[in-house]
Amino acid sequence: MAETYQQGDVEPIDGSYVHVDVGGVDHRIYFEENGPEDGIPLLCQHTAGNNCQEWRHLLTNEDVTEEFRVIAHDLPYHGKSVPPTTQEWWTDDYTMTAERFTETLVNLADALELEDPIYMGSSMGGNIALELADWYPERFRALIGLECGAHSPGFYIDWLDHPEVNTTEVNAYACWGLMAPQSPEGTRRETMYLYEQGATGVFKGDLYYYSVDHDYRDKLDQVNADECPLYIANGEYDYLTTPEDGRQTAAGIGEGATAIEFAEIGHFPMSEHPELFNAYIQEVLADVTGDRDEELPDVLEPDDVGIELHQQGPAREKPAE
Amino acid sequence: MTETELGTHEWWESYKETVNSDPEMNVRGHGKFSENFYVDMGDERVLLEMDDGEIETFVPNPTMNHQWSFGVEGDRETWEEFVRETPPAFNHEIIASHYRTTVRNEDGHLELTGDNKKIFQHLRAFQRTLDLMRVAHNDGGS
């Protein structure tokens, strides 16, 4: 269930811009945060083609922000992070790569002077946890890859940036089935609404990283999860990176990698079903901080975290006779 | 409706009413979605002739005299999963199901055929039309 607010309520989220060097070029990056200044930094990465608004329900969750300084940013070209003003960016296709993505995240963490942060991202933000663990394991306290897999082919689709297709709508509704049908319709629709705000070509450009550049099937032994704990948490309804994909990825990495299935939820857990995700992720965060006594289970169910599911199925009232 | 009635004439009639009275279809399909498509449930094919976001008519066993832009194919068991009130993962939406068929080479999922450009030009209305099968099948429709 979404939070309820009253007239005049102001959410405790602060928004700011920070300048970050990526590839020798200044980028003005927007981020939102909530939580104590000396809290454990929790850097949250949005999915391909989306923006930091996906994390708004985590940013206002008092159980989390009491301990963690939650920070959610817009990657360059996404949300409020405009393209770099010193570049003729309009003469090139936007294309995300693993090198560019990791450099942005590490340099952002440096620019914000985050000490020993936890990184968490979903989808492309989940996959990049493998590169971060491979290339920058010393920079993070832990990595949480939501909807993470060694390889996620098949979603670099030409129709997502085509002049004869309504890409605003298609970019969103190509993702509709990535969510669990039992997640609340309102938050599923909001997730798609956020997708409809993306700039032309950016979603497809992100998917170059997601479906083409990212392939760790033969490189899992390079991932340093023994140096930096890596959590791979995949939703039951994620058809791109299934819970089984997550288990195989963690098994291939070995020491330090933990796979967990989030039941009854999909590929956009933080925005499609915030109440359930916020409860699930607190179990993972408690494991990161050592506040959890038992090992994480293979599967987390709504009952395990005291959540009663929203009315199931496609809600639509039968008209009165 | 019950699952045993899936695909009967009465089922298609109820489904047609559900689609044609759906508020979202009125917004997203009106004046726009007029591409005919067929549905294969095992050996049975039904053509849905669309007009401005409404099902104008459904045609069992369409012939060469009919016209369509694309189709959805799957065995009856897969469709029965698709229309369940809470369908299982990967058979809960058409792109999800198609992905598992064509990219992951798995059996037991639906597959899209035909003109991909027209599918993506009308994705949201087409997707809603299929999702409404679940509404109609579970007494959520008119």
Short mmCIF file of N, CA, C and O in Angstrom, two decimals, chain B residues 6-93:
data_model
loop_
_atom_site.label_atom_id
_atom_site.label_comp_id
_atom_site.label_asym_id
_atom_site.label_seq_id
_atom_site.Cartn_x
_atom_site.Cartn_y
_atom_site.Cartn_z
N LEU B 6 -13.13 -21.75 -21.67
CA LEU B 6 -12.25 -20.93 -22.48
C LEU B 6 -12.37 -21.29 -23.96
O LEU B 6 -12.28 -22.44 -24.35
N GLY B 7 -12.59 -20.28 -24.77
CA GLY B 7 -12.60 -20.47 -26.22
C GLY B 7 -13.94 -20.86 -26.80
O GLY B 7 -14.06 -20.99 -28.03
N THR B 8 -14.98 -21.00 -25.97
CA THR B 8 -16.30 -21.28 -26.53
C THR B 8 -16.88 -20.00 -27.15
O THR B 8 -16.39 -18.89 -26.89
N HIS B 9 -17.94 -20.15 -27.93
CA HIS B 9 -18.58 -18.99 -28.55
C HIS B 9 -19.02 -18.00 -27.47
O HIS B 9 -18.83 -16.79 -27.60
N GLU B 10 -19.59 -18.55 -26.37
CA GLU B 10 -20.06 -17.68 -25.30
C GLU B 10 -18.89 -16.95 -24.65
O GLU B 10 -19.01 -15.78 -24.27
N TRP B 11 -17.78 -17.64 -24.54
CA TRP B 11 -16.58 -17.01 -23.94
C TRP B 11 -16.13 -15.84 -24.81
O TRP B 11 -15.86 -14.76 -24.30
N TRP B 12 -16.07 -16.04 -26.11
CA TRP B 12 -15.62 -14.96 -26.99
C TRP B 12 -16.61 -13.79 -26.97
O TRP B 12 -16.22 -12.63 -27.03
N GLU B 13 -17.90 -14.10 -26.86
CA GLU B 13 -18.90 -13.04 -26.79
C GLU B 13 -18.70 -12.20 -25.51
O GLU B 13 -18.75 -10.96 -25.55
N SER B 14 -18.47 -12.89 -24.40
CA SER B 14 -18.25 -12.18 -23.14
C SER B 14 -16.97 -11.35 -23.21
O SER B 14 -16.93 -10.20 -22.74
N TYR B 15 -15.96 -11.93 -23.82
CA TYR B 15 -14.68 -11.22 -23.96
C TYR B 15 -14.85 -9.97 -24.83
O TYR B 15 -14.35 -8.88 -24.50
N LYS B 16 -15.59 -10.12 -25.91
CA LYS B 16 -15.84 -8.97 -26.79
C LYS B 16 -16.52 -7.84 -26.01
O LYS B 16 -16.13 -6.66 -26.12
N GLU B 17 -17.50 -8.19 -25.19
CA GLU B 17 -18.19 -7.16 -24.40
C GLU B 17 -17.24 -6.50 -23.42
O GLU B 17 -17.30 -5.29 -23.18
N THR B 18 -16.36 -7.31 -22.84
CA THR B 18 -15.39 -6.77 -21.87
C THR B 18 -14.47 -5.76 -22.54
O THR B 18 -14.23 -4.67 -22.03
N VAL B 19 -13.93 -6.13 -23.69
CA VAL B 19 -13.02 -5.23 -24.41
C VAL B 19 -13.75 -3.95 -24.81
O VAL B 19 -13.25 -2.84 -24.63
N ASN B 20 -14.94 -4.12 -25.36
CA ASN B 20 -15.64 -2.98 -25.93
C ASN B 20 -16.20 -2.02 -24.87
O ASN B 20 -16.59 -0.90 -25.21
N SER B 21 -16.21 -2.46 -23.62
CA SER B 21 -16.68 -1.57 -22.55
C SER B 21 -15.54 -1.11 -21.65
O SER B 21 -15.78 -0.48 -20.61
N ASP B 22 -14.32 -1.41 -22.03
CA ASP B 22 -13.18 -1.11 -21.15
C ASP B 22 -12.78 0.36 -21.27
O ASP B 22 -12.46 0.84 -22.37
N PRO B 23 -12.73 1.07 -20.15
CA PRO B 23 -12.38 2.51 -20.20
C PRO B 23 -10.99 2.76 -20.76
O PRO B 23 -10.78 3.75 -21.48
N GLU B 24 -10.04 1.91 -20.43
CA GLU B 24 -8.68 2.15 -20.94
C GLU B 24 -8.61 1.94 -22.45
O GLU B 24 -7.93 2.69 -23.16
N MET B 25 -9.32 0.95 -22.94
CA MET B 25 -9.35 0.75 -24.39
C MET B 25 -9.98 1.96 -25.08
O MET B 25 -9.57 2.34 -26.19
N ASN B 26 -10.95 2.55 -24.41
CA ASN B 26 -11.59 3.73 -24.98
C ASN B 26 -10.59 4.87 -25.13
O ASN B 26 -10.62 5.64 -26.09
N VAL B 27 -9.65 4.96 -24.17
CA VAL B 27 -8.63 6.01 -24.22
C VAL B 27 -7.53 5.66 -25.20
O VAL B 27 -7.13 6.47 -26.04
N ARG B 28 -7.01 4.45 -25.09
CA ARG B 28 -5.82 4.07 -25.86
C ARG B 28 -6.12 3.51 -27.24
O ARG B 28 -5.26 3.49 -28.11
N GLY B 29 -7.29 2.99 -27.44
CA GLY B 29 -7.59 2.35 -28.72
C GLY B 29 -8.48 3.15 -29.63
O GLY B 29 -8.48 2.98 -30.84
N HIS B 30 -9.22 4.08 -29.04
CA HIS B 30 -10.21 4.80 -29.83
C HIS B 30 -9.55 5.58 -30.97
O HIS B 30 -8.64 6.38 -30.75
N GLY B 31 -9.99 5.35 -32.15
CA GLY B 31 -9.46 6.06 -33.32
C GLY B 31 -8.08 5.60 -33.74
O GLY B 31 -7.48 6.18 -34.63
N LYS B 32 -7.55 4.55 -33.09
CA LYS B 32 -6.16 4.19 -33.35
C LYS B 32 -5.97 2.70 -33.64
O LYS B 32 -5.25 2.34 -34.56
N PHE B 33 -6.57 1.86 -32.83
CA PHE B 33 -6.24 0.44 -32.92
C PHE B 33 -7.27 -0.26 -33.79
O PHE B 33 -8.33 -0.66 -33.33
N SER B 34 -6.91 -0.43 -35.05
CA SER B 34 -7.80 -1.09 -36.00
C SER B 34 -7.06 -2.18 -36.77
O SER B 34 -7.33 -2.41 -37.95
N GLU B 35 -6.09 -2.80 -36.12
CA GLU B 35 -5.34 -3.89 -36.74
C GLU B 35 -5.93 -5.23 -36.32
O GLU B 35 -6.02 -5.53 -35.12
N ASN B 36 -6.32 -6.04 -37.29
CA ASN B 36 -6.86 -7.35 -36.97
C ASN B 36 -5.74 -8.30 -36.53
O ASN B 36 -4.63 -8.24 -37.06
N PHE B 37 -6.05 -9.14 -35.58
CA PHE B 37 -5.08 -10.16 -35.19
C PHE B 37 -5.81 -11.45 -34.85
O PHE B 37 -7.00 -11.46 -34.53
N TYR B 38 -5.06 -12.56 -34.97
CA TYR B 38 -5.69 -13.85 -34.66
C TYR B 38 -5.10 -14.42 -33.39
O TYR B 38 -4.00 -14.06 -32.96
N VAL B 39 -5.86 -15.30 -32.78
CA VAL B 39 -5.44 -16.02 -31.59
C VAL B 39 -5.53 -17.51 -31.90
O VAL B 39 -6.60 -18.00 -32.30
N ASP B 40 -4.42 -18.20 -31.77
CA ASP B 40 -4.42 -19.66 -31.91
C ASP B 40 -4.40 -20.28 -30.53
O ASP B 40 -3.47 -20.06 -29.75
N MET B 41 -5.43 -21.07 -30.23
CA MET B 41 -5.44 -21.86 -28.99
C MET B 41 -5.36 -23.32 -29.40
O MET B 41 -6.38 -23.93 -29.74
N GLY B 42 -4.17 -23.84 -29.42
CA GLY B 42 -4.01 -25.20 -29.93
C GLY B 42 -4.36 -25.24 -31.39
O GLY B 42 -3.81 -24.48 -32.20
N ASP B 43 -5.33 -26.07 -31.76
CA ASP B 43 -5.72 -26.22 -33.17
C ASP B 43 -6.82 -25.25 -33.58
O ASP B 43 -7.27 -25.27 -34.72
N GLU B 44 -7.26 -24.43 -32.65
CA GLU B 44 -8.38 -23.53 -32.96
C GLU B 44 -7.87 -22.11 -33.17
O GLU B 44 -7.12 -21.58 -32.35
N ARG B 45 -8.29 -21.52 -34.29
CA ARG B 45 -7.89 -20.14 -34.59
C ARG B 45 -9.13 -19.24 -34.63
O ARG B 45 -10.14 -19.59 -35.25
N VAL B 46 -9.02 -18.11 -33.97
CA VAL B 46 -10.10 -17.11 -34.00
C VAL B 46 -9.48 -15.77 -34.41
O VAL B 46 -8.46 -15.35 -33.84
N LEU B 47 -10.08 -15.15 -35.40
CA LEU B 47 -9.63 -13.83 -35.87
C LEU B 47 -10.44 -12.75 -35.15
O LEU B 47 -11.67 -12.81 -35.10
N LEU B 48 -9.73 -11.78 -34.60
CA LEU B 48 -10.38 -10.64 -33.96
C LEU B 48 -10.26 -9.45 -34.90
O LEU B 48 -9.16 -8.98 -35.17
N GLU B 49 -11.38 -9.00 -35.41
CA GLU B 49 -11.39 -7.85 -36.31
C GLU B 49 -11.64 -6.60 -35.47
O GLU B 49 -12.71 -6.43 -34.87
N MET B 50 -10.60 -5.75 -35.40
CA MET B 50 -10.62 -4.58 -34.51
C MET B 50 -11.02 -3.33 -35.28
O MET B 50 -10.64 -3.14 -36.44
N ASP B 51 -11.76 -2.47 -34.61
CA ASP B 51 -12.15 -1.20 -35.20
C ASP B 51 -12.13 -0.13 -34.11
O ASP B 51 -12.94 -0.17 -33.19
N ASP B 52 -11.18 0.79 -34.21
CA ASP B 52 -11.08 1.88 -33.23
C ASP B 52 -11.04 1.38 -31.79
O ASP B 52 -11.68 1.94 -30.89
N GLY B 53 -10.28 0.33 -31.55
CA GLY B 53 -10.12 -0.17 -30.19
C GLY B 53 -11.23 -1.07 -29.71
O GLY B 53 -11.24 -1.47 -28.55
N GLU B 54 -12.15 -1.39 -30.58
CA GLU B 54 -13.21 -2.33 -30.21
C GLU B 54 -13.13 -3.58 -31.08
O GLU B 54 -12.68 -3.50 -32.23
N ILE B 55 -13.59 -4.69 -30.53
CA ILE B 55 -13.69 -5.91 -31.34
C ILE B 55 -14.98 -5.78 -32.15
O ILE B 55 -16.09 -5.83 -31.61
N GLU B 56 -14.81 -5.61 -33.45
CA GLU B 56 -15.99 -5.48 -34.32
C GLU B 56 -16.68 -6.83 -34.46
O GLU B 56 -17.90 -6.94 -34.35
N THR B 57 -15.85 -7.84 -34.68
CA THR B 57 -16.38 -9.20 -34.76
C THR B 57 -15.26 -10.19 -34.53
O THR B 57 -14.09 -9.86 -34.66
N PHE B 58 -15.63 -11.39 -34.11
CA PHE B 58 -14.63 -12.45 -34.04
C PHE B 58 -15.02 -13.56 -35.02
O PHE B 58 -16.20 -13.88 -35.16
N VAL B 59 -14.02 -14.07 -35.70
CA VAL B 59 -14.26 -15.01 -36.80
C VAL B 59 -13.55 -16.32 -36.52
O VAL B 59 -12.31 -16.38 -36.59
N PRO B 60 -14.28 -17.36 -36.17
CA PRO B 60 -13.63 -18.67 -36.01
C PRO B 60 -13.14 -19.18 -37.37
O PRO B 60 -13.78 -18.96 -38.41
N ASN B 61 -12.01 -19.82 -37.37
CA ASN B 61 -11.46 -20.45 -38.58
C ASN B 61 -11.39 -19.49 -39.76
O ASN B 61 -12.01 -19.74 -40.82
N PRO B 62 -10.69 -18.39 -39.66
CA PRO B 62 -10.61 -17.43 -40.77
C PRO B 62 -9.96 -18.07 -42.00
O PRO B 62 -9.14 -18.98 -41.89
N THR B 63 -10.34 -17.56 -43.16
CA THR B 63 -9.87 -18.11 -44.43
C THR B 63 -9.04 -17.07 -45.18
O THR B 63 -8.77 -15.98 -44.67
N MET B 64 -8.68 -17.38 -46.43
CA MET B 64 -7.91 -16.45 -47.25
C MET B 64 -8.69 -15.20 -47.60
O MET B 64 -8.13 -14.23 -48.08
N ASN B 65 -9.98 -15.23 -47.35
CA ASN B 65 -10.78 -14.02 -47.60
C ASN B 65 -10.62 -12.98 -46.50
O ASN B 65 -11.11 -11.86 -46.63
N HIS B 66 -9.97 -13.39 -45.40
CA HIS B 66 -9.81 -12.48 -44.27
C HIS B 66 -8.40 -11.88 -44.26
O HIS B 66 -7.49 -12.36 -44.94
N GLN B 67 -8.25 -10.86 -43.46
CA GLN B 67 -6.97 -10.13 -43.39
C GLN B 67 -6.59 -9.91 -41.94
O GLN B 67 -7.45 -9.62 -41.10
N TRP B 68 -5.31 -10.09 -41.65
CA TRP B 68 -4.82 -9.79 -40.30
C TRP B 68 -3.37 -9.32 -40.38
O TRP B 68 -2.68 -9.58 -41.37
N SER B 69 -2.93 -8.62 -39.31
CA SER B 69 -1.58 -8.07 -39.27
C SER B 69 -0.62 -8.93 -38.46
O SER B 69 0.57 -8.98 -38.74
N PHE B 70 -1.15 -9.53 -37.42
CA PHE B 70 -0.29 -10.36 -36.57
C PHE B 70 -1.14 -11.36 -35.81
O PHE B 70 -2.38 -11.36 -35.94
N GLY B 71 -0.50 -12.21 -35.06
CA GLY B 71 -1.23 -13.23 -34.31
C GLY B 71 -0.48 -13.65 -33.06
O GLY B 71 0.68 -13.29 -32.84
N VAL B 72 -1.19 -14.39 -32.23
CA VAL B 72 -0.61 -14.96 -31.00
C VAL B 72 -0.90 -16.44 -31.00
O VAL B 72 -2.06 -16.84 -31.15
N GLU B 73 0.14 -17.24 -30.83
CA GLU B 73 -0.03 -18.68 -30.91
C GLU B 73 0.42 -19.35 -29.62
O GLU B 73 1.42 -18.94 -29.01
N GLY B 74 -0.31 -20.36 -29.22
CA GLY B 74 0.08 -21.14 -28.05
C GLY B 74 -0.85 -22.32 -27.88
O GLY B 74 -1.96 -22.33 -28.43
N ASP B 75 -0.40 -23.30 -27.10
CA ASP B 75 -1.30 -24.44 -26.89
C ASP B 75 -2.36 -24.06 -25.85
O ASP B 75 -2.26 -23.04 -25.16
N ARG B 76 -3.36 -24.88 -25.77
CA ARG B 76 -4.50 -24.56 -24.90
C ARG B 76 -4.07 -24.43 -23.43
O ARG B 76 -4.56 -23.57 -22.71
N GLU B 77 -3.16 -25.30 -23.01
CA GLU B 77 -2.72 -25.26 -21.61
C GLU B 77 -2.06 -23.91 -21.29
O GLU B 77 -2.24 -23.35 -20.21
N THR B 78 -1.28 -23.38 -22.25
CA THR B 78 -0.63 -22.10 -22.02
C THR B 78 -1.65 -20.98 -21.90
O THR B 78 -1.55 -20.10 -21.03
N TRP B 79 -2.65 -21.00 -22.76
CA TRP B 79 -3.70 -19.97 -22.68
C TRP B 79 -4.48 -20.09 -21.37
O TRP B 79 -4.90 -19.09 -20.79
N GLU B 80 -4.69 -21.33 -20.91
CA GLU B 80 -5.40 -21.49 -19.64
C GLU B 80 -4.60 -20.90 -18.48
O GLU B 80 -5.17 -20.37 -17.53
N GLU B 81 -3.26 -20.99 -18.57
CA GLU B 81 -2.43 -20.32 -17.57
C GLU B 81 -2.55 -18.80 -17.72
O GLU B 81 -2.65 -18.06 -16.74
N PHE B 82 -2.52 -18.34 -18.96
CA PHE B 82 -2.53 -16.89 -19.23
C PHE B 82 -3.77 -16.22 -18.66
O PHE B 82 -3.69 -15.07 -18.20
N VAL B 83 -4.91 -16.88 -18.70
CA VAL B 83 -6.17 -16.24 -18.27
C VAL B 83 -6.49 -16.50 -16.80
O VAL B 83 -7.54 -16.04 -16.32
N ARG B 84 -5.61 -17.20 -16.10
CA ARG B 84 -5.87 -17.40 -14.66
C ARG B 84 -5.90 -16.06 -13.94
O ARG B 84 -5.20 -15.13 -14.33
N GLU B 85 -6.65 -15.97 -12.87
CA GLU B 85 -6.78 -14.71 -12.15
C GLU B 85 -5.40 -14.18 -11.73
O GLU B 85 -5.10 -13.00 -11.88
N THR B 86 -4.58 -15.07 -11.19
CA THR B 86 -3.18 -14.71 -10.94
C THR B 86 -2.34 -15.70 -11.74
O THR B 86 -2.05 -16.80 -11.29
N PRO B 87 -1.96 -15.32 -12.94
CA PRO B 87 -1.23 -16.26 -13.80
C PRO B 87 0.19 -16.49 -13.29
O PRO B 87 0.75 -15.64 -12.59
N PRO B 88 0.76 -17.63 -13.64
CA PRO B 88 2.12 -17.92 -13.20
C PRO B 88 3.13 -17.04 -13.93
O PRO B 88 2.85 -16.49 -15.00
N ALA B 89 4.30 -16.89 -13.33
CA ALA B 89 5.36 -16.10 -13.94
C ALA B 89 5.63 -16.57 -15.36
O ALA B 89 5.64 -17.77 -15.64
N PHE B 90 5.85 -15.60 -16.22
CA PHE B 90 6.25 -15.75 -17.63
C PHE B 90 5.08 -16.08 -18.56
O PHE B 90 5.22 -15.94 -19.76
N ASN B 91 3.96 -16.51 -18.02
CA ASN B 91 2.76 -16.62 -18.86
C ASN B 91 1.72 -15.61 -18.41
O ASN B 91 0.51 -15.82 -18.59
N HIS B 92 2.19 -14.51 -17.84
CA HIS B 92 1.26 -13.53 -17.28
C HIS B 92 1.09 -12.32 -18.20
O HIS B 92 0.26 -11.46 -17.93
N GLU B 93 1.84 -12.28 -19.30
CA GLU B 93 1.76 -11.13 -20.22
C GLU B 93 2.40 -11.54 -21.53
O GLU B 93 3.29 -12.39 -21.56
#
